[in-house]
CSV table of N, CA and C in Angstrom, one decimal:
chain,number,residue,atom,x,y,z
V,1,MET,N,1.2,-1.4,0.0
V,1,MET,CA,-0.2,-0.1,-0.2
V,1,MET,C,1.1,1.1,0.2
V,2,ARG,N,0.9,2.0,-0.6
V,2,ARG,CA,1.7,3.5,-0.9
V,2,ARG,C,0.9,4.6,-0.4
V,3,TYR,N,1.4,5.0,0.5
V,3,TYR,CA,0.7,6.1,1.3
V,3,TYR,C,1.0,7.4,0.2
V,4,ILE,N,-0.3,8.2,0.2
V,4,ILE,CA,-0.1,9.3,-0.6
V,4,ILE,C,0.0,10.9,0.3
V,5,LYS,N,-0.8,11.0,1.0
V,5,LYS,CA,-0.9,12.3,2.3
V,5,LYS,C,-2.0,11.7,2.9
V,6,ASP,N,-2.2,12.9,3.9
V,6,ASP,CA,-3.2,13.1,4.9
V,6,ASP,C,-3.7,14.2,4.5
V,7,LEU,N,-5.1,14.3,5.1
V,7,LEU,CA,-5.8,15.3,4.8
V,7,LEU,C,-6.4,15.8,6.0
V,8,PRO,N,-6.4,17.2,5.8
V,8,PRO,CA,-6.4,17.6,7.4
V,8,PRO,C,-7.7,17.5,7.9
V,9,HIS,N,-8.2,17.4,9.3
V,9,HIS,CA,-9.7,17.3,9.7
V,9,HIS,C,-9.1,17.4,11.4
V,10,PRO,N,-10.1,18.4,11.9
V,10,PRO,CA,-9.8,18.9,13.2
V,10,PRO,C,-10.2,18.0,14.3
V,11,GLN,N,-10.7,16.8,14.0
V,11,GLN,CA,-11.2,15.7,15.2
V,11,GLN,C,-10.4,14.3,14.8
V,12,VAL,N,-10.3,14.4,13.3
V,12,VAL,CA,-10.4,12.7,13.1
V,12,VAL,C,-8.7,12.5,11.9
V,13,LYS,N,-7.8,11.4,11.9
V,13,LYS,CA,-7.0,11.4,11.1
V,13,LYS,C,-7.5,10.9,9.9
V,14,ILE,N,-7.5,11.6,8.6
V,14,ILE,CA,-7.7,11.4,7.4
V,14,ILE,C,-6.3,10.7,6.6
V,15,SER,N,-6.2,9.5,6.1
V,15,SER,CA,-5.0,9.1,5.3
V,15,SER,C,-5.4,9.0,4.0
V,16,LEU,N,-4.8,9.1,2.8
V,16,LEU,CA,-5.5,8.7,1.5
V,16,LEU,C,-4.0,7.8,1.1
V,17,TYR,N,-4.2,6.4,0.4
V,17,TYR,CA,-3.2,5.4,0.1
V,17,TYR,C,-3.9,5.4,-1.2
V,18,SER,N,-3.1,4.4,-2.0
V,18,SER,CA,-3.1,4.2,-3.2
V,18,SER,C,-2.6,2.3,-3.0
V,19,TRP,N,-3.7,1.3,-3.7
V,19,TRP,CA,-3.4,0.1,-3.8
V,19,TRP,C,-4.4,-0.9,-4.6
V,20,ASN,N,-3.8,-1.9,-5.4
V,20,ASN,CA,-4.6,-2.2,-6.1
V,20,ASN,C,-5.2,-1.8,-7.0
V,21,SER,N,-5.3,-0.6,-7.7
V,21,SER,CA,-5.6,0.2,-8.6
V,21,SER,C,-6.9,0.9,-7.8
V,22,LYS,N,-6.8,1.1,-6.5
V,22,LYS,CA,-7.8,1.6,-5.8
V,22,LYS,C,-7.1,2.7,-5.1
V,23,TYR,N,-8.2,3.8,-4.8
V,23,TYR,CA,-7.5,4.4,-3.4
V,23,TYR,C,-8.3,4.4,-2.6
V,24,ILE,N,-7.3,4.1,-1.6
V,24,ILE,CA,-8.2,3.9,-0.2
V,24,ILE,C,-7.8,5.3,1.0
V,25,VAL,N,-9.5,5.6,1.5
V,25,VAL,CA,-9.2,6.7,2.4
V,25,VAL,C,-9.7,6.0,3.8
V,26,LYS,N,-8.6,6.1,4.4
V,26,LYS,CA,-8.7,6.0,5.7
V,26,LYS,C,-8.8,6.8,7.1
V,27,ILE,N,-9.9,6.3,7.9
V,27,ILE,CA,-10.4,7.6,9.0
V,27,ILE,C,-10.3,6.8,9.9
V,28,GLU,N,-9.5,7.6,10.9
V,28,GLU,CA,-9.3,7.4,12.2
V,28,GLU,C,-9.6,7.6,13.3
V,29,ALA,N,-10.4,7.4,14.3
V,29,ALA,CA,-10.6,8.2,15.4
V,29,ALA,C,-10.9,7.1,16.5
V,30,GLY,N,-9.7,7.5,18.0
V,30,GLY,CA,-9.2,6.9,18.7
V,30,GLY,C,-9.3,5.5,18.3
V,31,PRO,N,-10.1,4.5,19.0
V,31,PRO,CA,-9.5,3.3,18.5
V,31,PRO,C,-10.2,2.5,17.3
V,32,TYR,N,-10.9,3.3,17.1
V,32,TYR,CA,-11.9,2.8,15.6
V,32,TYR,C,-11.3,3.5,14.4
V,33,GLU,N,-11.5,2.9,13.5
V,33,GLU,CA,-11.4,3.0,12.1
V,33,GLU,C,-12.5,2.4,10.8
V,34,GLN,N,-12.4,3.8,9.5
V,34,GLN,CA,-13.3,3.4,8.9
V,34,GLN,C,-12.2,3.6,7.4
V,35,THR,N,-12.7,2.6,6.3
V,35,THR,CA,-11.9,2.4,5.4
V,35,THR,C,-13.0,2.5,4.2
V,36,TYR,N,-12.7,3.4,2.8
V,36,TYR,CA,-13.5,3.5,1.5
V,36,TYR,C,-12.5,3.4,1.0
V,37,LYS,N,-12.9,2.4,-0.2
V,37,LYS,CA,-12.1,2.3,-1.6
V,37,LYS,C,-12.7,2.5,-2.7
V,38,ILE,N,-12.0,3.6,-3.5
V,38,ILE,CA,-12.4,4.1,-4.8
V,38,ILE,C,-11.5,3.6,-5.9
V,39,GLY,N,-12.0,3.3,-6.9
V,39,GLY,CA,-11.1,2.5,-7.9
V,39,GLY,C,-10.5,3.7,-8.6
V,40,GLU,N,-9.1,3.5,-8.9
V,40,GLU,CA,-8.9,4.7,-9.9
V,40,GLU,C,-9.1,5.1,-11.0
V,41,PHE,N,-10.1,4.4,-11.6
V,41,PHE,CA,-10.4,4.4,-13.0
V,41,PHE,C,-11.8,5.4,-12.6
V,42,ASP,N,-12.6,5.3,-11.4
V,42,ASP,CA,-13.5,6.0,-11.2
V,42,ASP,C,-13.4,7.6,-10.9
V,43,VAL,N,-12.4,8.0,-10.6
V,43,VAL,CA,-11.8,9.6,-10.6
V,43,VAL,C,-10.7,10.1,-11.3
V,44,THR,N,-10.3,11.0,-11.2
V,44,THR,CA,-9.3,11.4,-11.8
V,44,THR,C,-7.8,11.6,-11.1
V,45,GLY,N,-8.3,11.5,-9.9
V,45,GLY,CA,-7.0,11.4,-9.1
V,45,GLY,C,-7.0,11.9,-7.5
V,46,PRO,N,-5.7,11.9,-6.9
V,46,PRO,CA,-6.2,12.1,-5.5
V,46,PRO,C,-6.8,13.4,-5.2
V,47,ASP,N,-6.6,14.6,-5.6
V,47,ASP,CA,-7.8,15.9,-5.6
V,47,ASP,C,-9.1,15.5,-5.6
V,48,ASP,N,-9.3,14.4,-6.7
V,48,ASP,CA,-11.2,14.4,-7.1
V,48,ASP,C,-11.2,13.8,-5.5
V,49,VAL,N,-10.6,12.4,-5.2
V,49,VAL,CA,-11.1,12.0,-3.9
V,49,VAL,C,-11.0,12.7,-2.6
V,50,GLU,N,-10.6,13.9,-2.7
V,50,GLU,CA,-10.1,14.7,-1.4
V,50,GLU,C,-11.8,15.7,-1.5
V,51,SER,N,-12.3,15.6,-2.9
V,51,SER,CA,-13.0,16.6,-2.8
V,51,SER,C,-14.3,15.9,-2.5
V,52,MET,N,-14.1,14.4,-2.3
V,52,MET,CA,-15.5,13.7,-2.3
V,52,MET,C,-15.5,14.1,-0.7
V,53,ILE,N,-15.0,14.2,0.2
V,53,ILE,CA,-14.9,14.1,1.6
V,53,ILE,C,-15.4,15.4,2.2
V,54,SER,N,-16.8,16.1,1.7
V,54,SER,CA,-17.6,16.8,1.9
V,54,SER,C,-17.9,16.9,3.6
V,55,GLU,N,-18.5,17.8,4.3
V,55,GLU,CA,-19.0,18.3,5.4
V,55,GLU,C,-20.0,17.0,6.0
V,56,SER,N,-20.8,16.8,4.7
V,56,SER,CA,-22.1,15.9,5.1
V,56,SER,C,-21.5,14.8,5.1
V,57,PHE,N,-20.3,14.3,4.4
V,57,PHE,CA,-19.6,13.1,4.3
V,57,PHE,C,-19.3,12.7,5.7
V,58,MET,N,-18.6,13.7,5.9
V,58,MET,CA,-18.1,13.7,7.8
V,58,MET,C,-18.7,13.3,8.5
V,59,ALA,N,-19.7,14.3,8.5
V,59,ALA,CA,-21.0,14.2,9.5
V,59,ALA,C,-21.3,13.0,9.7
V,60,SER,N,-21.3,12.1,8.6
V,60,SER,CA,-21.9,10.6,9.1
V,60,SER,C,-20.9,10.0,9.5
V,61,VAL,N,-19.6,10.1,9.1
V,61,VAL,CA,-18.4,9.3,9.5
V,61,VAL,C,-18.5,9.5,10.5
V,62,LEU,N,-18.6,10.5,11.5
V,62,LEU,CA,-18.4,11.1,12.8
V,62,LEU,C,-19.8,10.0,13.6
V,63,ALA,N,-20.9,10.3,13.1
V,63,ALA,CA,-22.1,9.7,13.8
V,63,ALA,C,-21.5,8.3,13.7
V,64,ARG,N,-21.2,7.7,12.7
V,64,ARG,CA,-21.0,6.2,12.9
V,64,ARG,C,-19.7,5.9,13.9
V,65,PHE,N,-18.7,6.8,13.8
V,65,PHE,CA,-17.8,6.3,15.0
V,65,PHE,C,-18.7,6.6,16.3
V,66,GLY,N,-19.8,7.3,17.0
V,66,GLY,CA,-20.1,7.2,18.0
V,66,GLY,C,-21.1,5.9,18.3
V,67,GLU,N,-21.6,5.4,16.7
V,67,GLU,CA,-22.4,4.0,16.8
V,67,GLU,C,-21.5,3.2,17.2
V,68,MET,N,-20.1,3.2,16.5
V,68,MET,CA,-19.2,2.2,16.9
V,68,MET,C,-18.9,2.1,18.0
V,69,ASP,N,-18.5,3.3,19.1
V,69,ASP,CA,-18.1,3.3,20.7
V,69,ASP,C,-19.1,2.7,21.1
V,70,ARG,N,-20.7,3.2,21.1
V,70,ARG,CA,-21.6,2.3,21.7
V,70,ARG,C,-21.6,0.8,21.6
V,71,ASP,N,-21.4,0.2,20.4
V,71,ASP,CA,-21.4,-1.0,20.4
V,71,ASP,C,-20.2,-1.6,20.8
V,72,TRP,N,-19.0,-1.3,20.9
V,72,TRP,CA,-18.2,-1.9,21.5
V,72,TRP,C,-18.0,-1.6,23.3
V,73,SER,N,-18.6,-0.7,23.7
V,73,SER,CA,-18.6,-0.4,25.2
V,73,SER,C,-20.0,-1.4,25.2
V,74,GLY,N,-20.7,-1.7,24.5
V,74,GLY,CA,-22.1,-2.7,25.0
V,74,GLY,C,-21.5,-3.9,24.8
V,75,ALA,N,-20.2,-4.3,24.2
V,75,ALA,CA,-19.9,-5.5,24.0
V,75,ALA,C,-19.3,-5.7,25.4
V,76,MET,N,-17.9,-4.7,25.6
V,76,MET,CA,-17.4,-4.9,26.7
V,76,MET,C,-18.1,-4.9,28.1
V,77,SER,N,-19.1,-4.5,28.1
V,77,SER,CA,-19.6,-4.6,29.6
V,77,SER,C,-20.4,-5.7,29.7
V,78,ASN,N,-20.8,-6.6,28.3
V,78,ASN,CA,-21.9,-7.9,28.2
V,78,ASN,C,-21.0,-8.9,29.2
V,79,ASP,N,-21.9,-9.5,30.3
V,79,ASP,CA,-21.1,-10.6,31.1
V,79,ASP,C,-21.1,-12.2,30.0
V,80,GLU,N,-21.9,-12.0,29.1
V,80,GLU,CA,-22.1,-13.1,28.4
V,80,GLU,C,-20.7,-14.2,28.1
């Protein structure tokens, strides 16, 4: 996997990679991670991928991190 660059964001770490004819957007928040894959032929380049990371997309990503945390916290407190 080839690292391309980090994309600035105040709450999470966003990294852009290239691998197997795909761009990979990796978003990390604490112990959680979300990964999105975009075919290299579906966009014009890394700048096009970066432009896809809109405020509404990031709002959904952040909400999903909250869901992930609730799921994991519930699993950790389960006595089964």
